[in-house]
Amino acid sequence: MTELKAWRLEIYSQDYTADCDGIDIRMPALVHDVPHDDGRAQRRHLGPKGFAITLTEPSERLRALVDGGYQIRQIKLTVDGQMIRVPVVFHEEWVDRSGVRKMFGSLYVDRDREPKWVTEPITSEGQRPLTLATKEG
């Protein structure tokens, strides 16, 4: 007889609930530490939330989704009447010291949209453009 679970896992609208024994969900937030009082104190501000999922004893069907984090999978997780949809990439699988197989996935992040430093373009005169601050009014 199949054990009734308090959660449901769907990936691209296919039910994967019976394909693993358990799930561990984490939604860690980025924390910004801001120094105050000449470095003797600090304040913390929360940034955006992340998403991580660890599956316990995944089936072969679930394990086939592990690809090093390349393919984006749209998952829907329902727990106690609450639902969340998240684009996830599955990074790895492993067997822990107690012999339990696990697999890990995390929120897909569009690397092209992340902030990044780039070299400022050079103008036709061979110089980098100057940015002038102006005061209107």
PDB file of C-alpha atoms in Angstrom:
ATOM      1  CA  MET A   1       0.000   0.000   0.000  1.00  0.00           C
ATOM      2  CA  THR A   2       1.286   3.458  -0.889  1.00  0.00           C
ATOM      3  CA  GLU A   3       1.982   5.856   1.977  1.00  0.00           C
ATOM      4  CA  LEU A   4      -0.145   9.016   1.901  1.00  0.00           C
ATOM      5  CA  LYS A   5       2.128  12.066   1.792  1.00  0.00           C
ATOM      6  CA  ALA A   6       1.399  15.588   3.080  1.00  0.00           C
ATOM      7  CA  TRP A   7       2.973  17.048  -0.067  1.00  0.00           C
ATOM      8  CA  ARG A   8       2.758  16.680  -3.837  1.00  0.00           C
ATOM      9  CA  LEU A   9       5.564  17.219  -6.358  1.00  0.00           C
ATOM     10  CA  GLU A  10       4.903  17.924 -10.032  1.00  0.00           C
ATOM     11  CA  ILE A  11       7.486  18.619 -12.714  1.00  0.00           C
ATOM     12  CA  TYR A  12       6.070  19.978 -15.981  1.00  0.00           C
ATOM     13  CA  SER A  13       2.592  18.857 -14.817  1.00  0.00           C
ATOM     14  CA  GLN A  14       3.710  15.230 -14.306  1.00  0.00           C
ATOM     15  CA  ASP A  15       3.196  13.829 -10.802  1.00  0.00           C
ATOM     16  CA  TYR A  16       6.470  12.770  -9.142  1.00  0.00           C
ATOM     17  CA  THR A  17       5.107  12.439  -5.584  1.00  0.00           C
ATOM     18  CA  ALA A  18       5.600   8.666  -5.473  1.00  0.00           C
ATOM     19  CA  ASP A  19       9.098   8.974  -6.947  1.00  0.00           C
ATOM     20  CA  CYS A  20      10.841   9.875  -3.682  1.00  0.00           C
ATOM     21  CA  ASP A  21      10.452   9.201   0.037  1.00  0.00           C
ATOM     22  CA  GLY A  22      10.846  12.757   1.269  1.00  0.00           C
ATOM     23  CA  ILE A  23      11.653  16.353   0.440  1.00  0.00           C
ATOM     24  CA  ASP A  24      13.466  19.116   2.264  1.00  0.00           C
ATOM     25  CA  ILE A  25      12.675  22.641   1.075  1.00  0.00           C
ATOM     26  CA  ARG A  26      14.672  25.716   1.999  1.00  0.00           C
ATOM     27  CA  MET A  27      14.098  29.322   0.994  1.00  0.00           C
ATOM     28  CA  PRO A  28      17.187  31.140   2.264  1.00  0.00           C
ATOM     29  CA  ALA A  29      17.334  34.903   1.878  1.00  0.00           C
ATOM     30  CA  LEU A  30      20.443  36.821   0.939  1.00  0.00           C
ATOM     31  CA  VAL A  31      21.573  38.841   3.958  1.00  0.00           C
ATOM     32  CA  HIS A  32      23.352  42.176   3.582  1.00  0.00           C
ATOM     33  CA  ASP A  33      25.576  43.144   6.533  1.00  0.00           C
ATOM     34  CA  VAL A  34      25.900  46.927   6.740  1.00  0.00           C
ATOM     35  CA  PRO A  35      28.584  48.274   9.120  1.00  0.00           C
ATOM     36  CA  HIS A  36      27.639  51.132  11.462  1.00  0.00           C
ATOM     37  CA  ASP A  37      29.308  53.138  14.209  1.00  0.00           C
ATOM     38  CA  ASP A  38      32.781  52.983  12.634  1.00  0.00           C
ATOM     39  CA  GLY A  39      32.586  49.213  12.294  1.00  0.00           C
ATOM     40  CA  ARG A  40      31.680  48.518  15.937  1.00  0.00           C
ATOM     41  CA  ALA A  41      28.128  47.534  15.018  1.00  0.00           C
ATOM     42  CA  GLN A  42      26.246  46.282  12.023  1.00  0.00           C
ATOM     43  CA  ARG A  43      22.719  46.052  10.724  1.00  0.00           C
ATOM     44  CA  ARG A  44      21.358  43.290   8.561  1.00  0.00           C
ATOM     45  CA  HIS A  45      18.963  43.692   5.681  1.00  0.00           C
ATOM     46  CA  LEU A  46      17.264  40.846   3.848  1.00  0.00           C
ATOM     47  CA  GLY A  47      17.690  40.553   0.113  1.00  0.00           C
ATOM     48  CA  PRO A  48      15.938  38.253  -2.358  1.00  0.00           C
ATOM     49  CA  LYS A  49      14.901  34.730  -1.396  1.00  0.00           C
ATOM     50  CA  GLY A  50      16.374  31.651  -2.933  1.00  0.00           C
ATOM     51  CA  PHE A  51      14.957  28.141  -3.232  1.00  0.00           C
ATOM     52  CA  ALA A  52      16.600  24.756  -2.650  1.00  0.00           C
ATOM     53  CA  ILE A  53      15.104  21.269  -2.722  1.00  0.00           C
ATOM     54  CA  THR A  54      16.672  18.023  -1.530  1.00  0.00           C
ATOM     55  CA  LEU A  55      14.880  14.798  -2.441  1.00  0.00           C
ATOM     56  CA  THR A  56      15.373  11.634  -0.382  1.00  0.00           C
ATOM     57  CA  GLU A  57      15.531   8.236  -2.107  1.00  0.00           C
ATOM     58  CA  PRO A  58      14.670   9.568  -5.591  1.00  0.00           C
ATOM     59  CA  SER A  59      13.524   7.089  -8.234  1.00  0.00           C
ATOM     60  CA  GLU A  60      15.407   6.432 -11.463  1.00  0.00           C
ATOM     61  CA  ARG A  61      12.890   8.720 -13.196  1.00  0.00           C
ATOM     62  CA  LEU A  62      13.783  11.609 -10.878  1.00  0.00           C
ATOM     63  CA  ARG A  63      17.508  10.844 -10.953  1.00  0.00           C
ATOM     64  CA  ALA A  64      17.412  11.134 -14.746  1.00  0.00           C
ATOM     65  CA  LEU A  65      16.678  14.863 -14.280  1.00  0.00           C
ATOM     66  CA  VAL A  66      20.085  15.499 -12.637  1.00  0.00           C
ATOM     67  CA  ASP A  67      22.321  17.122 -15.246  1.00  0.00           C
ATOM     68  CA  GLY A  68      24.707  19.388 -13.359  1.00  0.00           C
ATOM     69  CA  GLY A  69      22.264  22.299 -13.297  1.00  0.00           C
ATOM     70  CA  TYR A  70      21.850  22.891 -17.036  1.00  0.00           C
ATOM     71  CA  GLN A  71      18.204  22.082 -17.865  1.00  0.00           C
ATOM     72  CA  ILE A  72      15.494  24.264 -16.302  1.00  0.00           C
ATOM     73  CA  ARG A  73      12.587  22.282 -14.847  1.00  0.00           C
ATOM     74  CA  GLN A  74       9.329  23.973 -13.850  1.00  0.00           C
ATOM     75  CA  ILE A  75       8.247  22.370 -10.581  1.00  0.00           C
ATOM     76  CA  LYS A  76       5.050  22.759  -8.600  1.00  0.00           C
ATOM     77  CA  LEU A  77       5.160  21.798  -4.943  1.00  0.00           C
ATOM     78  CA  THR A  78       2.026  21.598  -2.815  1.00  0.00           C
ATOM     79  CA  VAL A  79       2.281  21.285   0.977  1.00  0.00           C
ATOM     80  CA  ASP A  80      -0.659  21.534   3.390  1.00  0.00           C
ATOM     81  CA  GLY A  81      -2.839  23.321   0.832  1.00  0.00           C
ATOM     82  CA  GLN A  82      -0.133  25.866  -0.097  1.00  0.00           C
ATOM     83  CA  MET A  83       1.430  25.771  -3.565  1.00  0.00           C
ATOM     84  CA  ILE A  84       4.602  27.221  -5.075  1.00  0.00           C
ATOM     85  CA  ARG A  85       5.855  27.115  -8.691  1.00  0.00           C
ATOM     86  CA  VAL A  86       9.593  27.464  -9.149  1.00  0.00           C
ATOM     87  CA  PRO A  87      12.025  27.128 -12.064  1.00  0.00           C
ATOM     88  CA  VAL A  88      14.611  24.658 -10.741  1.00  0.00           C
ATOM     89  CA  VAL A  89      17.844  23.122 -11.978  1.00  0.00           C
ATOM     90  CA  PHE A  90      18.950  19.771 -10.550  1.00  0.00           C
ATOM     91  CA  HIS A  91      22.669  19.819  -9.803  1.00  0.00           C
ATOM     92  CA  GLU A  92      23.711  16.527  -8.260  1.00  0.00           C
ATOM     93  CA  GLU A  93      22.856  13.253  -6.575  1.00  0.00           C
ATOM     94  CA  TRP A  94      24.801  11.353  -3.935  1.00  0.00           C
ATOM     95  CA  VAL A  95      24.587   8.659  -1.280  1.00  0.00           C
ATOM     96  CA  ASP A  96      25.146   9.950   2.248  1.00  0.00           C
ATOM     97  CA  ARG A  97      27.133   8.158   4.982  1.00  0.00           C
ATOM     98  CA  SER A  98      24.061   6.293   6.192  1.00  0.00           C
ATOM     99  CA  GLY A  99      23.428   4.882   2.683  1.00  0.00           C
ATOM    100  CA  VAL A 100      20.505   7.170   1.801  1.00  0.00           C
ATOM    101  CA  ARG A 101      20.424   8.410  -1.794  1.00  0.00           C
ATOM    102  CA  LYS A 102      19.645  12.124  -2.249  1.00  0.00           C
ATOM    103  CA  MET A 103      19.478  14.671  -5.037  1.00  0.00           C
ATOM    104  CA  PHE A 104      19.712  18.458  -4.924  1.00  0.00           C
ATOM    105  CA  GLY A 105      18.155  21.235  -6.980  1.00  0.00           C
ATOM    106  CA  SER A 106      18.002  25.009  -6.662  1.00  0.00           C
ATOM    107  CA  LEU A 107      16.278  28.058  -8.070  1.00  0.00           C
ATOM    108  CA  TYR A 108      17.263  28.752 -11.669  1.00  0.00           C
ATOM    109  CA  VAL A 109      19.152  32.025 -11.929  1.00  0.00           C
ATOM    110  CA  ASP A 110      19.465  33.803 -15.267  1.00  0.00           C
ATOM    111  CA  ARG A 111      23.196  34.571 -15.278  1.00  0.00           C
ATOM    112  CA  ASP A 112      22.737  37.083 -18.121  1.00  0.00           C
ATOM    113  CA  ARG A 113      20.505  39.228 -15.892  1.00  0.00           C
ATOM    114  CA  GLU A 114      22.783  39.237 -12.865  1.00  0.00           C
ATOM    115  CA  PRO A 115      24.737  42.405 -12.109  1.00  0.00           C
ATOM    116  CA  LYS A 116      28.251  42.181 -13.516  1.00  0.00           C
ATOM    117  CA  TRP A 117      31.201  44.403 -14.260  1.00  0.00           C
ATOM    118  CA  VAL A 118      31.930  45.073 -17.920  1.00  0.00           C
ATOM    119  CA  THR A 119      34.596  47.074 -19.704  1.00  0.00           C
ATOM    120  CA  GLU A 120      33.308  50.482 -20.682  1.00  0.00           C
ATOM    121  CA  PRO A 121      33.287  50.882 -24.480  1.00  0.00           C
ATOM    122  CA  ILE A 122      35.869  53.086 -26.160  1.00  0.00           C
ATOM    123  CA  THR A 123      34.588  55.923 -28.373  1.00  0.00           C
ATOM    124  CA  SER A 124      35.632  56.454 -31.976  1.00  0.00           C
ATOM    125  CA  GLU A 125      38.239  58.957 -30.701  1.00  0.00           C
ATOM    126  CA  GLY A 126      39.909  56.174 -28.707  1.00  0.00           C
ATOM    127  CA  GLN A 127      38.750  57.448 -25.315  1.00  0.00           C
ATOM    128  CA  ARG A 128      36.241  56.220 -22.822  1.00  0.00           C
ATOM    129  CA  PRO A 129      33.229  58.556 -22.624  1.00  0.00           C
ATOM    130  CA  LEU A 130      32.987  60.921 -19.670  1.00  0.00           C
ATOM    131  CA  THR A 131      29.823  60.930 -17.647  1.00  0.00           C
ATOM    132  CA  LEU A 132      28.932  64.377 -16.417  1.00  0.00           C
ATOM    133  CA  ALA A 133      26.693  64.945 -13.453  1.00  0.00           C
ATOM    134  CA  THR A 134      24.354  67.829 -14.100  1.00  0.00           C
ATOM    135  CA  LYS A 135      21.955  69.661 -11.880  1.00  0.00           C
ATOM    136  CA  GLU A 136      18.684  70.501 -13.525  1.00  0.00           C
ATOM    137  CA  GLY A 137      16.553  73.372 -12.442  1.00  0.00           C
TER     138      GLY A 137
END
